[in-house]
Structures are given as C-alpha cells and as structure tokens.
Coordinates of C-alpha atoms and ligand atoms in Angstrom, one line a residue:
X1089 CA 6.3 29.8 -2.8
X1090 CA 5.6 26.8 -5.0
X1091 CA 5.0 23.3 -3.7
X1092 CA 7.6 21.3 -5.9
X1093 CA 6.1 17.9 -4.8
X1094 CA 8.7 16.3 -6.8
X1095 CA 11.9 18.2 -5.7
X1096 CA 10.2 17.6 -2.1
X1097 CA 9.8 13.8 -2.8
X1098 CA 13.9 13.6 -3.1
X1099 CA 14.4 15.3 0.2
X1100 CA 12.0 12.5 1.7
X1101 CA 13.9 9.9 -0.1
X1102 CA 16.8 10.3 1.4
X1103 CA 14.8 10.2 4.7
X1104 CA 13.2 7.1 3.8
X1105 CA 17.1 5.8 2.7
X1106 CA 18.4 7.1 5.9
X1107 CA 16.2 4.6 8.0
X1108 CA 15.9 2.1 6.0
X1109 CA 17.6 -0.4 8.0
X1110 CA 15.9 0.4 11.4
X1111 CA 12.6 0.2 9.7
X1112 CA 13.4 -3.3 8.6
X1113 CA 14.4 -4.2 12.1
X1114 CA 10.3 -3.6 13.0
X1115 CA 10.8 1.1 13.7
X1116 CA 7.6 2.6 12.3
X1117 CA 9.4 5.0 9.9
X1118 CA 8.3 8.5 12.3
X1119 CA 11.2 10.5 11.2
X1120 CA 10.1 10.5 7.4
X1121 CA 6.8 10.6 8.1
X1122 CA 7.8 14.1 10.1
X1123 CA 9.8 15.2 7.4
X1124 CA 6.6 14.8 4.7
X1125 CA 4.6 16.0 7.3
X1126 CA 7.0 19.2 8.1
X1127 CA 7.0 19.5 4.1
X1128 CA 3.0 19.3 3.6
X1129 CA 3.3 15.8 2.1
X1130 CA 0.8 14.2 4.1
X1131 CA -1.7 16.8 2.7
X1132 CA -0.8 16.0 -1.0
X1133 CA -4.3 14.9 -1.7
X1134 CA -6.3 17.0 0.2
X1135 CA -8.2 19.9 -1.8
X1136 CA -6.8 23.5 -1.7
X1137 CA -10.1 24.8 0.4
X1138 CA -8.9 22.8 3.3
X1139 CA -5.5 23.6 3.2
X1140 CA -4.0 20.6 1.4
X1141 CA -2.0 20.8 -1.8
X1142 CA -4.8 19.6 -4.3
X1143 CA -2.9 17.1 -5.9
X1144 CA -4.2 13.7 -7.4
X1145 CA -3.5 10.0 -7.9
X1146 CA -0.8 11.0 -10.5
X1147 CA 1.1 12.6 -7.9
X1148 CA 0.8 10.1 -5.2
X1149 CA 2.1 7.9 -6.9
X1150 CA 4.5 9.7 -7.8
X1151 CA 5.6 10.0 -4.1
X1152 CA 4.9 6.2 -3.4
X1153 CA 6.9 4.8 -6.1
X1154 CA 9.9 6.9 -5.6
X1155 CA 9.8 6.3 -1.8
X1156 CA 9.7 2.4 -2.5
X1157 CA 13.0 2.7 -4.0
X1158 CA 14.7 3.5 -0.9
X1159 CA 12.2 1.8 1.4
X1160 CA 8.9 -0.5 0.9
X1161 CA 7.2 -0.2 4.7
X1162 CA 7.5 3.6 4.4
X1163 CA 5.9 3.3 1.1
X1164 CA 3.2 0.9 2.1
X1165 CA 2.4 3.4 5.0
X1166 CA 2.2 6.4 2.8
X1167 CA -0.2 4.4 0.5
X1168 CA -2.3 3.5 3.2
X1169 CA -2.6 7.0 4.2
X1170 CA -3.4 9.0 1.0
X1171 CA -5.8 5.9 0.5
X1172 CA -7.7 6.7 3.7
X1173 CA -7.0 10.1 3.0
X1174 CA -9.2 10.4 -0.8
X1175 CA -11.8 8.8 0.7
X1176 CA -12.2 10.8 3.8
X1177 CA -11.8 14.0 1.6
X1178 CA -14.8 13.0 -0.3
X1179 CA -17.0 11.4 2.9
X1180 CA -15.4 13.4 5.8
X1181 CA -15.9 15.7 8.4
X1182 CA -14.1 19.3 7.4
X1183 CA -11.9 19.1 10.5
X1184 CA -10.4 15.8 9.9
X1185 CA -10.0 16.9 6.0
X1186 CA -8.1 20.1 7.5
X1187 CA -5.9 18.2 10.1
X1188 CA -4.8 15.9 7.3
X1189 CA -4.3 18.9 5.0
X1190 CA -2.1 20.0 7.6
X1191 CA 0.1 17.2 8.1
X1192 CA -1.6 16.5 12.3
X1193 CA -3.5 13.7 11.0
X1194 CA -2.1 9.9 9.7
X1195 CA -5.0 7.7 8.7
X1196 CA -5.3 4.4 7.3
X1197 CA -7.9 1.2 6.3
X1198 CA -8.7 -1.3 8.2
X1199 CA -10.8 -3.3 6.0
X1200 CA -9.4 -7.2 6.5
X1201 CA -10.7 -9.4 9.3
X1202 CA -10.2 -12.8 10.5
X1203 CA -13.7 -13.7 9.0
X1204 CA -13.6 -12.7 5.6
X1205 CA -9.8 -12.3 5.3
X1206 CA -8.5 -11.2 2.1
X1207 CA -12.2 -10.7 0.3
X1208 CA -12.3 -7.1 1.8
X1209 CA -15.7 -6.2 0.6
X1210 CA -17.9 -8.5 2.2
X1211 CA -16.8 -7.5 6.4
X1212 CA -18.8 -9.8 9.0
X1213 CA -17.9 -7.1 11.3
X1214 CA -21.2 -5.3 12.4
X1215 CA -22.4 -2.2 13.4
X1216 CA -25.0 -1.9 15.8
X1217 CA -27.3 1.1 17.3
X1218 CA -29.6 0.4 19.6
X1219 CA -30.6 4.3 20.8
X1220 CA -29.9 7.8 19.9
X1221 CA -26.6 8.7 18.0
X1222 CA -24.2 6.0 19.1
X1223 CA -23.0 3.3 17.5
X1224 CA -21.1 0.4 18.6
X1225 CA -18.5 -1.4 16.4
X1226 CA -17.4 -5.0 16.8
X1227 CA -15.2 -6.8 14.8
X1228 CA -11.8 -8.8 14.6
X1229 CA -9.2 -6.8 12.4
X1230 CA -6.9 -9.2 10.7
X1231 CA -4.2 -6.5 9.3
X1232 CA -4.0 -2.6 9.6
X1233 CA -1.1 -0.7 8.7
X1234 CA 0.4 1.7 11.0
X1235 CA -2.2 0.5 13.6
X1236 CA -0.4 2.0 16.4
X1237 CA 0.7 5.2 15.0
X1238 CA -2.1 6.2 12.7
X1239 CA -5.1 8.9 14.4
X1240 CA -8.1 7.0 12.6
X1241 CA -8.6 3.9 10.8
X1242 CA -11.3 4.4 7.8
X1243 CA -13.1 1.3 9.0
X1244 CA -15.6 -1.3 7.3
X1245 CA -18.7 -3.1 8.7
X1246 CA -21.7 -4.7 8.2
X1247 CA -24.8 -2.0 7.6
X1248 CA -26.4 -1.0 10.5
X1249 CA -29.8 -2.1 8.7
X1250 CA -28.1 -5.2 7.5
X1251 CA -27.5 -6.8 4.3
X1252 CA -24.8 -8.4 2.3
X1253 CA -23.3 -4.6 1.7
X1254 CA -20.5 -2.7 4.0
X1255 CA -20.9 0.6 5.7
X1256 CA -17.8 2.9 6.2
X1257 CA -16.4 4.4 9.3
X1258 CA -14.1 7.1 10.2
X1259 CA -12.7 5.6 14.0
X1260 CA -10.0 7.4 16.0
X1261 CA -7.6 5.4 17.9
X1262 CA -8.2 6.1 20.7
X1263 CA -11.7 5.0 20.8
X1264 CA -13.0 3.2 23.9
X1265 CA -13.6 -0.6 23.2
X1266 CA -10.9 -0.8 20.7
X1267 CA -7.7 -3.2 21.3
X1268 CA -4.4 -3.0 19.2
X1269 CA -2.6 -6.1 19.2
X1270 CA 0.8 -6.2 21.9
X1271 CA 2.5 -8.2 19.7
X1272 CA 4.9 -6.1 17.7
X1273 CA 4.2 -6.9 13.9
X1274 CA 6.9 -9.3 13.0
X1275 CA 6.5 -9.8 8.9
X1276 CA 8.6 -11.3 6.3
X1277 CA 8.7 -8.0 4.8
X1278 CA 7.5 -4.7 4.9
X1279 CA 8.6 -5.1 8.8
X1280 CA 8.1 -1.5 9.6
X1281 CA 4.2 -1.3 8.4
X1282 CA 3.4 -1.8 12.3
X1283 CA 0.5 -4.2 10.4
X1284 CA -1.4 -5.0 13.7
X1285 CA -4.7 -7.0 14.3
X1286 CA -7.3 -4.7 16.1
X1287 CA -10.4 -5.8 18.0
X1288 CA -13.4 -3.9 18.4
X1289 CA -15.9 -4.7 21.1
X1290 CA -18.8 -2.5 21.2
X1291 CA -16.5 0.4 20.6
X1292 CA -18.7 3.5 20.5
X1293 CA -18.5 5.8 17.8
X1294 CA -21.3 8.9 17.0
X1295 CA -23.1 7.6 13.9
X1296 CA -21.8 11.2 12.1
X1297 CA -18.8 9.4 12.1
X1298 CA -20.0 7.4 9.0
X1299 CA -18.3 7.9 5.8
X1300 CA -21.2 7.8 3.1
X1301 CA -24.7 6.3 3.6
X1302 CA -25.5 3.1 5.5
X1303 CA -25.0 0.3 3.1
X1304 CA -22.6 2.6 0.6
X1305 CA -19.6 1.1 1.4
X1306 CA -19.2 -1.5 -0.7
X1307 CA -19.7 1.6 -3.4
X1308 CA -16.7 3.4 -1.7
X1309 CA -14.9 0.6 -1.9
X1310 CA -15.3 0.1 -5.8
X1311 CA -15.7 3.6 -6.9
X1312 CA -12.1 5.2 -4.5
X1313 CA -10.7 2.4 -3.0
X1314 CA -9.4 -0.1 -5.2
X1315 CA -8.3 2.5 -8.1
X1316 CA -6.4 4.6 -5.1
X1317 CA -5.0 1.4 -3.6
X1318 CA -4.5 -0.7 -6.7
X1319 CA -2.6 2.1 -8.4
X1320 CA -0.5 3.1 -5.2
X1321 CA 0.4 -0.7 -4.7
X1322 CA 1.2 -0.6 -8.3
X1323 CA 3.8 2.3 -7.8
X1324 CA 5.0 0.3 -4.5
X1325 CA 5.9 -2.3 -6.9
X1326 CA 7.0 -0.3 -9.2
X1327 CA 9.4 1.4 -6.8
X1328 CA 10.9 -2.1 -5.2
X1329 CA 11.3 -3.0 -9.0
X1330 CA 13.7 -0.3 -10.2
X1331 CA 15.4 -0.3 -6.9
X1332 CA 16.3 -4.2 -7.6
X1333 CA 17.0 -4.3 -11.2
X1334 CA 19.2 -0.9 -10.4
X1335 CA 21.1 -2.7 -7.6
X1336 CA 21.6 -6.2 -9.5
X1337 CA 22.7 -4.3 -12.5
X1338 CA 25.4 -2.4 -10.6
X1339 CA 26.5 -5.6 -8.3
X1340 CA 26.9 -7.3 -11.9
X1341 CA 29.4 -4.7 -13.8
X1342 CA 31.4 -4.1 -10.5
X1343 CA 32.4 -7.5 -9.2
X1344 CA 35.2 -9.5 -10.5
X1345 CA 36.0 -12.7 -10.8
X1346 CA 39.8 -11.5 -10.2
X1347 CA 41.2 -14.8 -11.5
X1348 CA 40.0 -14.7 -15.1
X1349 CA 39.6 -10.6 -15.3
X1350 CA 35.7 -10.4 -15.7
X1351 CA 32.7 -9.2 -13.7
X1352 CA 29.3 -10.9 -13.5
X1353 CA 28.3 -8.5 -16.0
X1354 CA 30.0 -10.5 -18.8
X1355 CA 28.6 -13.4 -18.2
X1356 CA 25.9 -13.7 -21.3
X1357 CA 23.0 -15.3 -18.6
X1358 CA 23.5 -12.8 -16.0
X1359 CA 23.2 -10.1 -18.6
X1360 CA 19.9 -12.0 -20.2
X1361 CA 18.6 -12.2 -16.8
X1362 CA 19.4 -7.9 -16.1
X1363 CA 17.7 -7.8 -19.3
X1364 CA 14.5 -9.2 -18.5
X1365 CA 14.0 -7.2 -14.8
X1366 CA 14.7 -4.0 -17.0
X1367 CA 11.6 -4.8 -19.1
X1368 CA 9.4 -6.5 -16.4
X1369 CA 10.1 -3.3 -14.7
X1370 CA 9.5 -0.8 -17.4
X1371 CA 6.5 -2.6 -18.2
X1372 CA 5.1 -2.0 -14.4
X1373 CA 5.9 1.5 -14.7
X1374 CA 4.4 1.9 -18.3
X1375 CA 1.6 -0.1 -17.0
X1376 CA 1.2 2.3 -13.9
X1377 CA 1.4 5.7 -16.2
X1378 CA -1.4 4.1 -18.4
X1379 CA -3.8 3.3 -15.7
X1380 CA -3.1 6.3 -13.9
X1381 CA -4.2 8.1 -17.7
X1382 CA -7.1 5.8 -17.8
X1383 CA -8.4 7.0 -14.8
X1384 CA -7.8 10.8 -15.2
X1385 CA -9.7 10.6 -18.3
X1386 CA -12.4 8.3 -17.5
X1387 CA -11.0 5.9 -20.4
X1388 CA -13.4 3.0 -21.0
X1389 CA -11.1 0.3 -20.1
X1390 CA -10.5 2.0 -16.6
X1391 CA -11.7 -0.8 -14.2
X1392 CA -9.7 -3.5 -16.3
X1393 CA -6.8 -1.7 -16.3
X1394 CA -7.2 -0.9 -12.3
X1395 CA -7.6 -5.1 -12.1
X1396 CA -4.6 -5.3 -14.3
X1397 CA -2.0 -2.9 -12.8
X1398 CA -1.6 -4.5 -9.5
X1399 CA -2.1 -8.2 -10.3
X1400 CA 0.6 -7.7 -13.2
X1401 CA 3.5 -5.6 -11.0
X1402 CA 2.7 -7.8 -8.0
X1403 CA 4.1 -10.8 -9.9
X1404 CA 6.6 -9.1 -11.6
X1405 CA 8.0 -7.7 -8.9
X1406 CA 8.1 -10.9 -7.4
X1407 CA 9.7 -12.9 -10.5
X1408 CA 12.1 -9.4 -10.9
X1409 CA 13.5 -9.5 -7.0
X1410 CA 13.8 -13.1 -7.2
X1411 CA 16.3 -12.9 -9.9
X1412 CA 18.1 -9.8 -7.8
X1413 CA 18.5 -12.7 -5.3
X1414 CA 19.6 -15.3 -7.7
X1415 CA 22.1 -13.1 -10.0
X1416 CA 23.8 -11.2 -6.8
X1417 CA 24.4 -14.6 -5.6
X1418 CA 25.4 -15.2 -2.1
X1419 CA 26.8 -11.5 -1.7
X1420 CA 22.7 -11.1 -2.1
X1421 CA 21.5 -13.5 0.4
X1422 CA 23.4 -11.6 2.9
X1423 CA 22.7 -8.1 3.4
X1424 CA 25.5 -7.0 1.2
X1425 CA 24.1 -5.6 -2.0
X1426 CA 20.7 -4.7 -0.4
X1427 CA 18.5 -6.7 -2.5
X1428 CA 17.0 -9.2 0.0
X1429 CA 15.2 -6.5 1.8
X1430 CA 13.5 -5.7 -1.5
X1431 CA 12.8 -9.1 -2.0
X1432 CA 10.8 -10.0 1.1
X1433 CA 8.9 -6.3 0.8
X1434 CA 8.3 -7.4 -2.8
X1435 CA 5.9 -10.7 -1.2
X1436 CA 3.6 -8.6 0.6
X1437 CA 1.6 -7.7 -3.4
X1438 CA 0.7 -10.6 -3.9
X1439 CA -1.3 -11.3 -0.8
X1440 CA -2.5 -7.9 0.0
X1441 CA -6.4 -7.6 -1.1
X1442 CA -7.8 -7.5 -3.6
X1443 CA -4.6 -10.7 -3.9
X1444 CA -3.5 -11.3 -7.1
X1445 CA -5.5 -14.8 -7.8
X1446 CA -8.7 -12.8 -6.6
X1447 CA -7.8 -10.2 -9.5
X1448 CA -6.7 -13.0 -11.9
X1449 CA -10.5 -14.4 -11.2
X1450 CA -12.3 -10.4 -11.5
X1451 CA -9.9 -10.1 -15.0
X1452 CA -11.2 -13.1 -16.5
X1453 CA -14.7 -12.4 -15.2
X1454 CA -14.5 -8.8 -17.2
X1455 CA -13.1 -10.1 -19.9
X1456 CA -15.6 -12.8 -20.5
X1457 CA -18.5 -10.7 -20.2
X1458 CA -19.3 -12.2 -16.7
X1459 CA -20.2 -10.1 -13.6
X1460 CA -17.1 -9.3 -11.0
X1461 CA -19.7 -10.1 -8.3
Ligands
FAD2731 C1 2.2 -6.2 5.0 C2 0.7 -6.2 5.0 C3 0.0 -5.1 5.3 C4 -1.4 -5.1 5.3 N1 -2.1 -3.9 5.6 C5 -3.4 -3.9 5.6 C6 -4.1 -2.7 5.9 O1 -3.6 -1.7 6.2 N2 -5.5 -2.8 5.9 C7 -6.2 -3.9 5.6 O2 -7.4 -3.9 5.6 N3 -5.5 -5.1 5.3 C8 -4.2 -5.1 5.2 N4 -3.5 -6.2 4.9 C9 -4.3 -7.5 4.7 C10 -4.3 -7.9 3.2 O3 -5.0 -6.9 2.5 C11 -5.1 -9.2 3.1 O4 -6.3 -9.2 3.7 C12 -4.3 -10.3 3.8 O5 -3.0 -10.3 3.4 C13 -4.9 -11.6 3.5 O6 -4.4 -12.6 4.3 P1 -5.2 -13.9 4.7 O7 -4.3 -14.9 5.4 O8 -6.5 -13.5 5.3 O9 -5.5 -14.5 3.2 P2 -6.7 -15.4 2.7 O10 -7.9 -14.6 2.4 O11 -6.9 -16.5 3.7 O12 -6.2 -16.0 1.3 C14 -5.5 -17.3 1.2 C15 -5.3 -17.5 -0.3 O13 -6.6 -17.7 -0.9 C16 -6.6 -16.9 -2.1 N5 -8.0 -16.4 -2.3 C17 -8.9 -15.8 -1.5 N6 -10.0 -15.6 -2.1 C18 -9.9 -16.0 -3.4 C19 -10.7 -15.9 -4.5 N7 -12.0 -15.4 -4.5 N8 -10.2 -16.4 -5.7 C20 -9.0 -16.9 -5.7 N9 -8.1 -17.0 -4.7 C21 -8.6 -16.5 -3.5 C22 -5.7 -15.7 -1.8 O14 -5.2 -15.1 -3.0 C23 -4.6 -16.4 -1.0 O15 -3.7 -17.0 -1.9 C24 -2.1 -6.3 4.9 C25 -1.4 -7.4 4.6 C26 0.0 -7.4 4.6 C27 0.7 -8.7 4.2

C-alpha cells in the first residue's frame, strides 16, 4: 500500500481541529499525536532501513504547516519532534531510530537554559565524567516542548573536555537526576506545547548516549538544526498565516451591517487590509518553498535563506494575525471567529531561538561579509 503522507496529513487535520480548543485550555494534543502515530506520521523522517517512511524536510513541512492551520501547539510539537528526530537519525542508536520509525518514540530539543537563554548555541550546562562510561548532566532547562510527554530530549551541554563548543545528548525521561517542572505550562500561546523547565543534577547518562563527537555540537546545531527548525517554524507560521487571513476574509464577506445592507467586506480598508495578509502570507509560503529548494539542492544562498525564512514569517505572521484581530473587530477579541487563538500562537516565532532580532543581527552579518560568530 502507498504511504499518501498528504491524504494522511488531512485525516490528522481534522484531529488536530477536533481538539483544538482543549489544547488551548493547556491538553497536550495525545489523541493526534496517536492518530499520526497509528498512521506512521511520527516516522516521516526516518530512513526506509529502519522502518520509517524516508521522507524529507519538504514533507515535514508539509505536515507542519497544514497542521498549524487547525492548531499551532500541535504543530510546534510535531516540529520539535521531526527536529529531534533528523538529528537522531543521523547521530543515533538504531533502536531509538527504529522506535521513532515506528511511531513508540516522541522526542524533542532541549537546548534553552536559564543561563544562556535564547542564544541556544553557547549551553553553560556541563557534562561531566569522572570514571568509566557514565556521565552526569547538570543544567537548568529554560523551555522544552512536550517535556512531559516526550521519551527523550536531544539535549545540549558543555563538552566534557571543555571549551566554548556544545556536545549533544540523547536523554530519556525517565533518567534519574532529572526534574520536570510541576507547574503546568501556562503560555500566551501555544498553551498545549506542555513547554516545561527541566533540571538536571548529575543525571547519569552512558556516554554512548552522545549524539556526535565531544565538542560537535555546536556543528549539529548549524549543519541539522537550525535548517530543520527554521524551515519547520517557517511552515508553523505559514500555517497560522493562512488559517487567519482565511478566517478574517470569510468573517468580512459574511457579516452585515443589517442597517445599511453591506458586510465588512465592502468596506474599501477592510478589503485593503485582507489584501495585504493574502500577500504577507503567500510571500511566507513562497519564501518557505524556496528555502526548502535551496536546501534540497545545496543552492549557494542556503544559509541566508535558512536566516531569512523564519525571521521574515515570524513577523509577518505577527503583523498578518494582528490585523485578523483588528478587521474581525470585537466578534475577534472574543472567541467567536477563532482568530485570537491564532494570534497569541502567532507570538511564540518571534521569541523562539534563534529570535528574530538574533537573525536580523546573523542576516546583516552575512550580508556584510562579516562572520555569524
Ligand atoms: C512556546 C515556546 C516553546 C519553546 N520550546 C522550546 C523547546 O522545545 N526547546 C528549547 O530548547 N527551547 C524552547 N523554547 C525557548 C526558546 O527557543 C527561547 O530560548 C526562549 O523563548 C527565549 O526566552 P528568554 O526569555 O530566555 O529570551 P532572552 O534570551 O532573554 O531574550 C530577550 C530578548 O533579547 C533578544 N536577544 C537575545 N540575544 C540577542 C542578540 N544576540 N541580538 C539581538 N537580540 C538578542 C531576544 O531577541 C529577545 O527579544 C520555547 C519557547 C517558547 C515561547
């Protein structure tokens, strides 16, 4: 039978629509994630010789975009796990690579921490091992998505040997020494994320559960990371985008002013305003085809357009939802046309590292010539 990833992606849409609401009110979205997981979604990006489906970035995002429509936390949590999950397929144990081929295994990063907070690449968490083949992990977690629900958390650090680099980890949950927060995670948006602080203290992990060599982190990061979650937060934006400009458009044409016989829709600056989320949000999307092109062909201009894609949709999406808000008027800033969800989900881009004023900075850096680092 063929895997029709895209027919597949509708059937978890309407999941992802179905719940929508409860994930809002703080539910980590388990039903859709059984139903991608049922339909060998979870394994999208794991290779064939594991089990997986052998797709790429195209696809993902593919799946992460059109999920966004219908709900931006189930999104975010898919990203997060096919992100995990491309860099585990390339550093990971077979097992781990098989059980996320097979839908048994949710992963996700846990790179921020309270030290270094949004600049993700330079963790003052350490890694320490003082005999034989344990290591011990201790560090203060800022944000990880799905921390409670997740298996394992593809984890930074310090080197073991020291040294302004990063070292990568792949650590279960259930590993001794680490503490998920109580709190239940309590957002502006994307409230379903479960986005929990975790704490290691000397949580012991066998050093074969590194991802790479000791000090190749920072590498990872670069070289799989940041295309895989740039693009992905890209589509996530993307997503939130069309869903917005789709609902404003349709709260515009169908409500009357009953007194003079006209919808919003007539009025010239509503229709200017419609007008300018449609482009912002086909340029996201054009934007997000051309940097997924970029990378699949190894295009020169790759890492700018990687920088580009998510600093660019996280604004626009941004600028797009807050004129959702202002043209659906009141009706909007209740829950009636179901664009103030989309607006607070829409925030979370613009903060989420590499943050869009860090990218602004690495842009003008590239373009002028200068060094990112
Ligand atoms: C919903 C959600 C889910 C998340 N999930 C995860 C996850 O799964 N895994 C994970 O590792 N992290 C996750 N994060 C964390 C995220 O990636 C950022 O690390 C976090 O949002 C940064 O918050 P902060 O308060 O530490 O920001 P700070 O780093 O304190 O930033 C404050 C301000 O300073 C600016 N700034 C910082 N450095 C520079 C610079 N060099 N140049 C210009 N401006 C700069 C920032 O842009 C920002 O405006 C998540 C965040 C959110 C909101």
């Amino acid at each position: 039978m063929t895997f029709d990833y895209e027919q597949l992606t509708e059937t978890i849409a309407a999941h992802a629509a179905t719940h929508a609401p409860d994930v809002d009110r703080g539910v980590f979205p388990g039903e859709t994630l059984q139903a991608m997981r049922a339909a060998g979604m979870l394994g999208l990006v794991s290779a064939k010789d594991v089990g997986g489906q052998g797709l790429g970035l195209g696809a993902a995002a593919f799946v992460v975009e059109r999920l966004a429509r219908e709900c931006g936390s189930t999104a975010m949590v898919v990203c997060m796990h096919y992100c995990a999950a491309a860099v585990i397929e390339q550093h990971g144990p077979a097992t781990i690579r098989a059980a996320i081929a097979a839908g048994r295994h949710l992963s996700t990063l846990a790179f921020s921490e309270l030290g270094s907070r949004s600049q993700f690449w330079a963790p003052v968490g350490i890694a320490t091992q003082t005999s034989g083949t344990t290591v011990r992990l201790t560090a203060r977690k800022s944000w990880v998505t799905s921390a409670r629900h997740a298996d394992s958390y593809v984890w930074s650090s310090k080197p073991i040997a020291g040294g302004e680099t990063s070292s990568l980890w792949l650590v279960p949950r259930d590993t001794t020494g680490l503490r998920i927060a109580d709190d239940l995670f309590d957002g502006i948006g994307l409230r379903g994320n479960d986005s929990c602080p975790i704490t290691a203290e000397d949580a012991a992990i066998p050093e074969s559960a590194r991802l790479g060599a000791d000090g190749a982190g920072f590498g990872i990061m670069m070289g799989t990371v940041l295309p895989w979650f740039n693009v992905l937060s890209t589509a996530v934006s993307a997503g939130l985008m069309e869903a917005a400009t789709t609902k404003t458009a349709a709260h515009a044409a169908g409500t009357r002013f009953e007194h003079a016989g006209s919808t919003i829709a007539d009025l010239p600056t509503v229709r200017a305003y419609i007008a300018r989320m449609r482009i912002a949000t086909d340029q996201t999307k054009t934007l997000l085809a051309d940097t997924i092109t970029a990378i699949t062909t190894s295009r020169p201009d790759t890492m700018l357009r990687v920088l580009e894609s998510k600093a660019a949709a996280g604004e626009s999406a941004a600028q797009v939802t807050d004129l959702a808000m202002r043209v659906c008027g009141g009706a909007a800033f209740r829950k009636e046309v179901g664009v103030e969800r989309i607006f607070r989900d829409s925030r979370a881009a613009l903060v989420m590292g590499p943050t869009t004023d860090v990218l602004y900075d690495f842009i003008g850096k590239a373009v002028c010539g200068l060094p990112l680092f």
